[in-house]
Coordinates of C-alpha atoms in Angstrom, one line a residue:
X1 CA 0.0 0.0 0.0
X2 CA 1.1 3.6 -0.7
X3 CA 1.5 6.5 1.7
X4 CA -1.1 9.2 2.4
X5 CA 1.3 11.6 4.1
X6 CA 2.0 13.9 1.2
X7 CA -1.2 13.3 -0.8
X8 CA -2.6 16.3 -2.5
X9 CA -6.1 14.7 -2.5
X10 CA -7.2 12.4 0.2
X11 CA -10.6 10.8 -0.2
X12 CA -12.3 8.6 2.4
X13 CA -14.6 6.0 0.9
X14 CA -17.2 4.0 3.0
X15 CA -19.2 1.1 1.7
X16 CA -21.9 0.1 4.2
X17 CA -23.1 -3.4 3.5
X18 CA -25.7 -5.5 5.4
X19 CA -23.0 -7.5 7.2
X20 CA -19.7 -5.8 6.7
X21 CA -18.7 -2.1 6.3
X22 CA -15.6 -1.4 4.3
X23 CA -13.6 1.8 4.7
X24 CA -10.9 2.9 2.2
X25 CA -8.4 5.7 2.0
X26 CA -7.7 7.0 -1.5
X27 CA -4.6 9.1 -1.9
X28 CA -4.3 10.9 -5.2
X29 CA -6.5 8.3 -6.9
X30 CA -4.8 5.3 -5.4
X31 CA -6.4 3.0 -2.8
X32 CA -3.8 3.0 0.0
X33 CA -5.5 1.7 3.1
X34 CA -8.5 -0.5 3.8
X35 CA -10.3 -1.8 6.9
X36 CA -13.5 -3.5 7.6
X37 CA -15.9 -3.7 10.5
X38 CA -19.2 -5.5 11.3
X39 CA -22.2 -3.5 10.3
X40 CA -24.3 -2.8 13.4
X41 CA -28.1 -2.6 13.4
X42 CA -28.0 0.9 15.0
X43 CA -25.3 3.5 14.9
X44 CA -24.9 7.1 16.1
X45 CA -23.0 9.8 14.2
X46 CA -20.5 9.8 17.1
X47 CA -19.9 6.1 16.7
X48 CA -19.4 6.5 13.0
X49 CA -17.1 9.4 13.6
X50 CA -15.0 7.3 15.9
X51 CA -14.4 4.7 13.1
X52 CA -13.7 7.4 10.6
X53 CA -11.1 8.9 13.0
X54 CA -9.4 5.5 13.4
X55 CA -9.2 5.2 9.6
X56 CA -7.7 8.6 9.3
X57 CA -5.0 8.3 12.0
X58 CA -1.3 8.3 11.0
X59 CA 1.3 6.5 13.0
X60 CA 3.0 8.9 15.5
X61 CA 0.4 11.7 14.9
X62 CA -1.9 12.9 17.7
X63 CA -4.9 13.7 15.5
X64 CA -6.5 12.2 12.3
X65 CA -5.7 13.8 9.0
X66 CA -8.5 15.8 7.3
X67 CA -9.8 14.3 4.0
X68 CA -10.3 16.6 1.0
X69 CA -13.4 14.5 0.1
X70 CA -15.6 11.7 1.1
X71 CA -17.9 9.2 -0.7
X72 CA -20.5 6.9 0.8
X73 CA -22.4 3.9 -0.5
X74 CA -24.9 2.5 2.0
X75 CA -27.6 -0.2 1.6
X76 CA -28.7 0.0 5.3
X77 CA -31.1 2.9 5.5
X78 CA -31.3 2.8 9.3
X79 CA -27.7 3.9 9.7
X80 CA -27.1 5.8 6.4
X81 CA -27.8 9.2 7.9
X82 CA -25.3 8.6 10.8
X83 CA -22.5 7.7 8.3
X84 CA -23.4 10.7 6.0
X85 CA -23.4 13.1 9.0
X86 CA -20.1 11.8 10.3
X87 CA -18.5 12.1 6.9
X88 CA -19.7 15.7 6.6
X89 CA -18.3 16.4 10.0
X90 CA -14.8 15.6 8.8
X91 CA -14.7 19.0 7.2
X92 CA -14.1 17.6 3.8
X93 CA -14.6 20.1 1.0
X94 CA -17.1 17.7 -0.7
X95 CA -19.1 14.7 0.6
X96 CA -20.8 12.5 -2.0
X97 CA -23.5 9.8 -1.5
X98 CA -24.0 7.2 -4.2
X99 CA -27.6 7.5 -5.4
X100 CA -29.8 9.4 -7.8
X101 CA -28.1 12.5 -9.3
X102 CA -24.6 11.1 -9.1
X103 CA -22.8 10.6 -12.4
X104 CA -21.9 6.9 -12.9
X105 CA -21.2 6.7 -16.6
X106 CA -23.5 3.6 -16.7
X107 CA -26.6 3.4 -18.8
X108 CA -29.2 1.7 -16.7
X109 CA -31.4 -0.9 -18.3
X110 CA -33.1 -1.7 -15.0
X111 CA -36.8 -1.0 -15.0
X112 CA -36.4 1.3 -12.0
X113 CA -32.8 2.4 -11.7
X114 CA -33.5 3.8 -8.1
X115 CA -33.9 0.1 -7.0
X116 CA -30.2 -0.7 -7.8
X117 CA -28.2 -0.8 -4.6
X118 CA -25.3 1.7 -4.3
X119 CA -22.9 -1.2 -3.8
X120 CA -24.0 -2.9 -7.0
X121 CA -23.4 0.4 -8.9
X122 CA -19.9 0.7 -7.5
X123 CA -19.2 -3.0 -8.4
X124 CA -20.4 -2.5 -11.9
X125 CA -18.4 0.7 -12.5
X126 CA -15.2 -0.9 -11.1
X127 CA -15.6 -4.1 -13.1
X128 CA -16.2 -2.3 -16.4
X129 CA -13.1 -0.2 -15.8
X130 CA -11.0 -3.3 -14.9
X131 CA -12.2 -5.8 -17.5
X132 CA -14.1 -3.9 -20.1
X133 CA -17.5 -4.9 -21.5
X134 CA -19.3 -7.2 -21.2
X135 CA -18.4 -8.3 -17.7
X136 CA -20.1 -10.1 -14.8
X137 CA -19.6 -9.4 -11.1
X138 CA -20.4 -12.0 -8.4
X139 CA -20.5 -10.4 -5.0
X140 CA -20.5 -12.7 -2.0
X141 CA -22.1 -11.1 1.1
X142 CA -25.3 -11.3 3.0
X143 CA -26.8 -11.9 -0.4
X144 CA -25.1 -13.3 -3.5
X145 CA -25.6 -10.8 -6.2
X146 CA -24.7 -10.9 -9.9
X147 CA -24.2 -7.6 -11.7
X148 CA -24.2 -7.8 -15.5
X149 CA -22.6 -5.2 -17.7
X150 CA -23.5 -5.9 -21.4
X151 CA -21.4 -5.4 -24.5
X152 CA -22.5 -1.8 -24.8
X153 CA -21.2 -1.0 -21.3
X154 CA -24.6 -0.7 -19.8
X155 CA -25.9 -2.1 -16.6
X156 CA -28.1 -4.9 -18.0
X157 CA -29.4 -6.1 -14.6
X158 CA -28.5 -9.1 -12.5
X159 CA -29.5 -11.7 -9.9
X160 CA -30.1 -11.4 -6.1
X161 CA -30.0 -14.6 -4.1
X162 CA -29.5 -15.5 -0.4
X163 CA -25.8 -15.6 0.6
X164 CA -24.1 -18.6 2.1
X165 CA -24.3 -17.4 5.7
X166 CA -27.9 -16.6 5.3
X167 CA -28.5 -20.1 3.9
X168 CA -26.6 -21.8 6.8
X169 CA -28.5 -19.7 9.4
X170 CA -31.9 -20.6 7.8
X171 CA -31.0 -24.3 8.0
X172 CA -30.1 -24.1 11.6
X173 CA -33.0 -22.0 12.7
X174 CA -35.7 -23.7 10.5
X175 CA -34.8 -27.3 11.3
X176 CA -34.8 -28.3 15.0
X177 CA -32.2 -31.0 14.7
X178 CA -29.7 -29.1 12.5
X179 CA -26.7 -27.3 14.0
X180 CA -25.0 -24.1 13.0
X181 CA -22.0 -24.9 10.7
X182 CA -19.0 -23.0 9.4
X183 CA -18.7 -22.0 5.7
X184 CA -15.6 -24.1 4.8
X185 CA -15.8 -26.6 2.0
X186 CA -16.1 -30.2 3.0
X187 CA -13.6 -32.8 1.7
X188 CA -16.3 -34.7 -0.1
X189 CA -19.7 -33.9 -1.7
X190 CA -21.5 -36.8 -0.1
X191 CA -21.4 -35.9 3.6
X192 CA -20.8 -38.6 6.1
X193 CA -22.1 -36.6 9.1
X194 CA -24.8 -34.0 9.5
X195 CA -22.3 -31.1 9.7
X196 CA -20.4 -32.3 6.6
X197 CA -23.7 -32.8 4.7
X198 CA -24.8 -29.3 5.6
X199 CA -21.4 -27.8 4.6
X200 CA -21.7 -29.6 1.3
X201 CA -25.2 -28.2 0.8
X202 CA -24.3 -24.7 1.7
X203 CA -20.8 -24.2 0.3
X204 CA -20.8 -26.7 -2.7
X205 CA -24.4 -25.8 -3.3
X206 CA -23.3 -22.1 -3.6
X207 CA -20.5 -23.2 -6.0
X208 CA -23.0 -25.1 -8.2
X209 CA -25.5 -22.3 -8.1
X210 CA -22.9 -19.7 -9.2
X211 CA -21.6 -21.9 -12.0
X212 CA -25.1 -22.7 -13.2
X213 CA -26.3 -19.1 -13.1
X214 CA -23.1 -18.0 -14.9
X215 CA -23.9 -20.5 -17.7
X216 CA -27.4 -19.0 -18.0
X217 CA -26.1 -15.4 -18.0
X218 CA -23.6 -16.1 -20.7
X219 CA -26.3 -17.8 -22.8
X220 CA -28.6 -14.8 -22.4
X221 CA -25.8 -12.4 -23.2
X222 CA -24.9 -14.5 -26.3
X223 CA -21.2 -14.2 -25.5
X224 CA -18.6 -15.2 -22.9
X225 CA -17.7 -12.5 -20.5
X226 CA -15.0 -12.2 -17.9
X227 CA -16.2 -12.8 -14.3
X228 CA -15.0 -10.9 -11.2
X229 CA -15.6 -12.4 -7.8
X230 CA -15.7 -10.2 -4.8
X231 CA -16.6 -10.4 -1.1
X232 CA -15.1 -11.9 2.0
X233 CA -15.4 -15.5 0.8
X234 CA -14.2 -14.8 -2.8
X235 CA -10.7 -16.2 -2.6
X236 CA -11.8 -19.5 -1.0
X237 CA -14.7 -20.0 -3.4
X238 CA -12.8 -19.1 -6.6
X239 CA -10.8 -22.3 -6.5
X240 CA -13.9 -24.4 -6.4
X241 CA -15.7 -22.8 -9.4
X242 CA -15.7 -24.3 -12.8
X243 CA -15.7 -20.9 -14.4
X244 CA -12.4 -18.9 -14.5
X245 CA -12.8 -15.9 -12.3
X246 CA -10.7 -12.9 -11.2
X247 CA -10.8 -12.1 -7.4
X248 CA -10.9 -8.4 -6.4
X249 CA -11.8 -8.2 -2.7
X250 CA -11.9 -4.4 -2.7
X251 CA -14.0 -4.0 -5.9
X252 CA -16.7 -1.8 -4.3
X253 CA -14.0 0.6 -2.9
X254 CA -12.4 0.7 -6.3
X255 CA -15.8 1.6 -7.7
X256 CA -16.2 4.4 -5.2
X257 CA -12.8 5.8 -6.1
X258 CA -13.9 5.9 -9.8
X259 CA -17.3 7.5 -8.9
X260 CA -15.5 10.1 -6.8
X261 CA -13.2 10.9 -9.7
X262 CA -16.2 11.2 -12.1
X263 CA -18.0 13.6 -9.7
X264 CA -15.3 15.7 -8.1
X265 CA -15.4 19.3 -8.9
X266 CA -12.4 20.5 -11.0
X267 CA -9.9 22.5 -9.1

């Protein structure tokens, strides 16, 4: 990672997901520091400000640095205002929120573009920049989402499905005799214990679902497209997939960087 000490432009990017919140520092257009924290159900502006100050601290310095800009993507409405207020309180010259009115460079083929989550927009923007068009993003989080950018570079739509952790929790809570299991892949497909069978169903089932849905997406696109896998489980799942994928764990932060660059006011 680079250094933010002498950066002319320092941007703080925050991506608030249902389970994990990612924070990135962008110095002169380069993502130089990232951290993540569990997304809480409730949050005050002071609590959000504490996390922001931690991200902006430099070793050996008594106070956090002041960003020149901030950008927020949030899919948890209950805490969005707290984050937005805390980011404005940094004193940044400009604070952006991904949503209607923000320039994305993406033509939206969604029936109602306002329904597209801010994280999905950031993923699509970053994927198109990294791999061109068409391209498919598979984002592994609370939900497993597919973002499809077509050959014209437009957001064609996608797929939203329950994520692996959600599936495992549903099994454990919905069936009295089933335990909670981890999300590591089993050694075999045919489980020889209840836990092994559940892990096969959840993890290998997710692998089969992703591969199968990618086949359907490519057929509908009428062409093969590169696939980018992102999310906390991306590296582990990539090796199990039949499709070749590129892993970019910070894809949403990369997208927020690009969105900032597209919407920053000229100096």
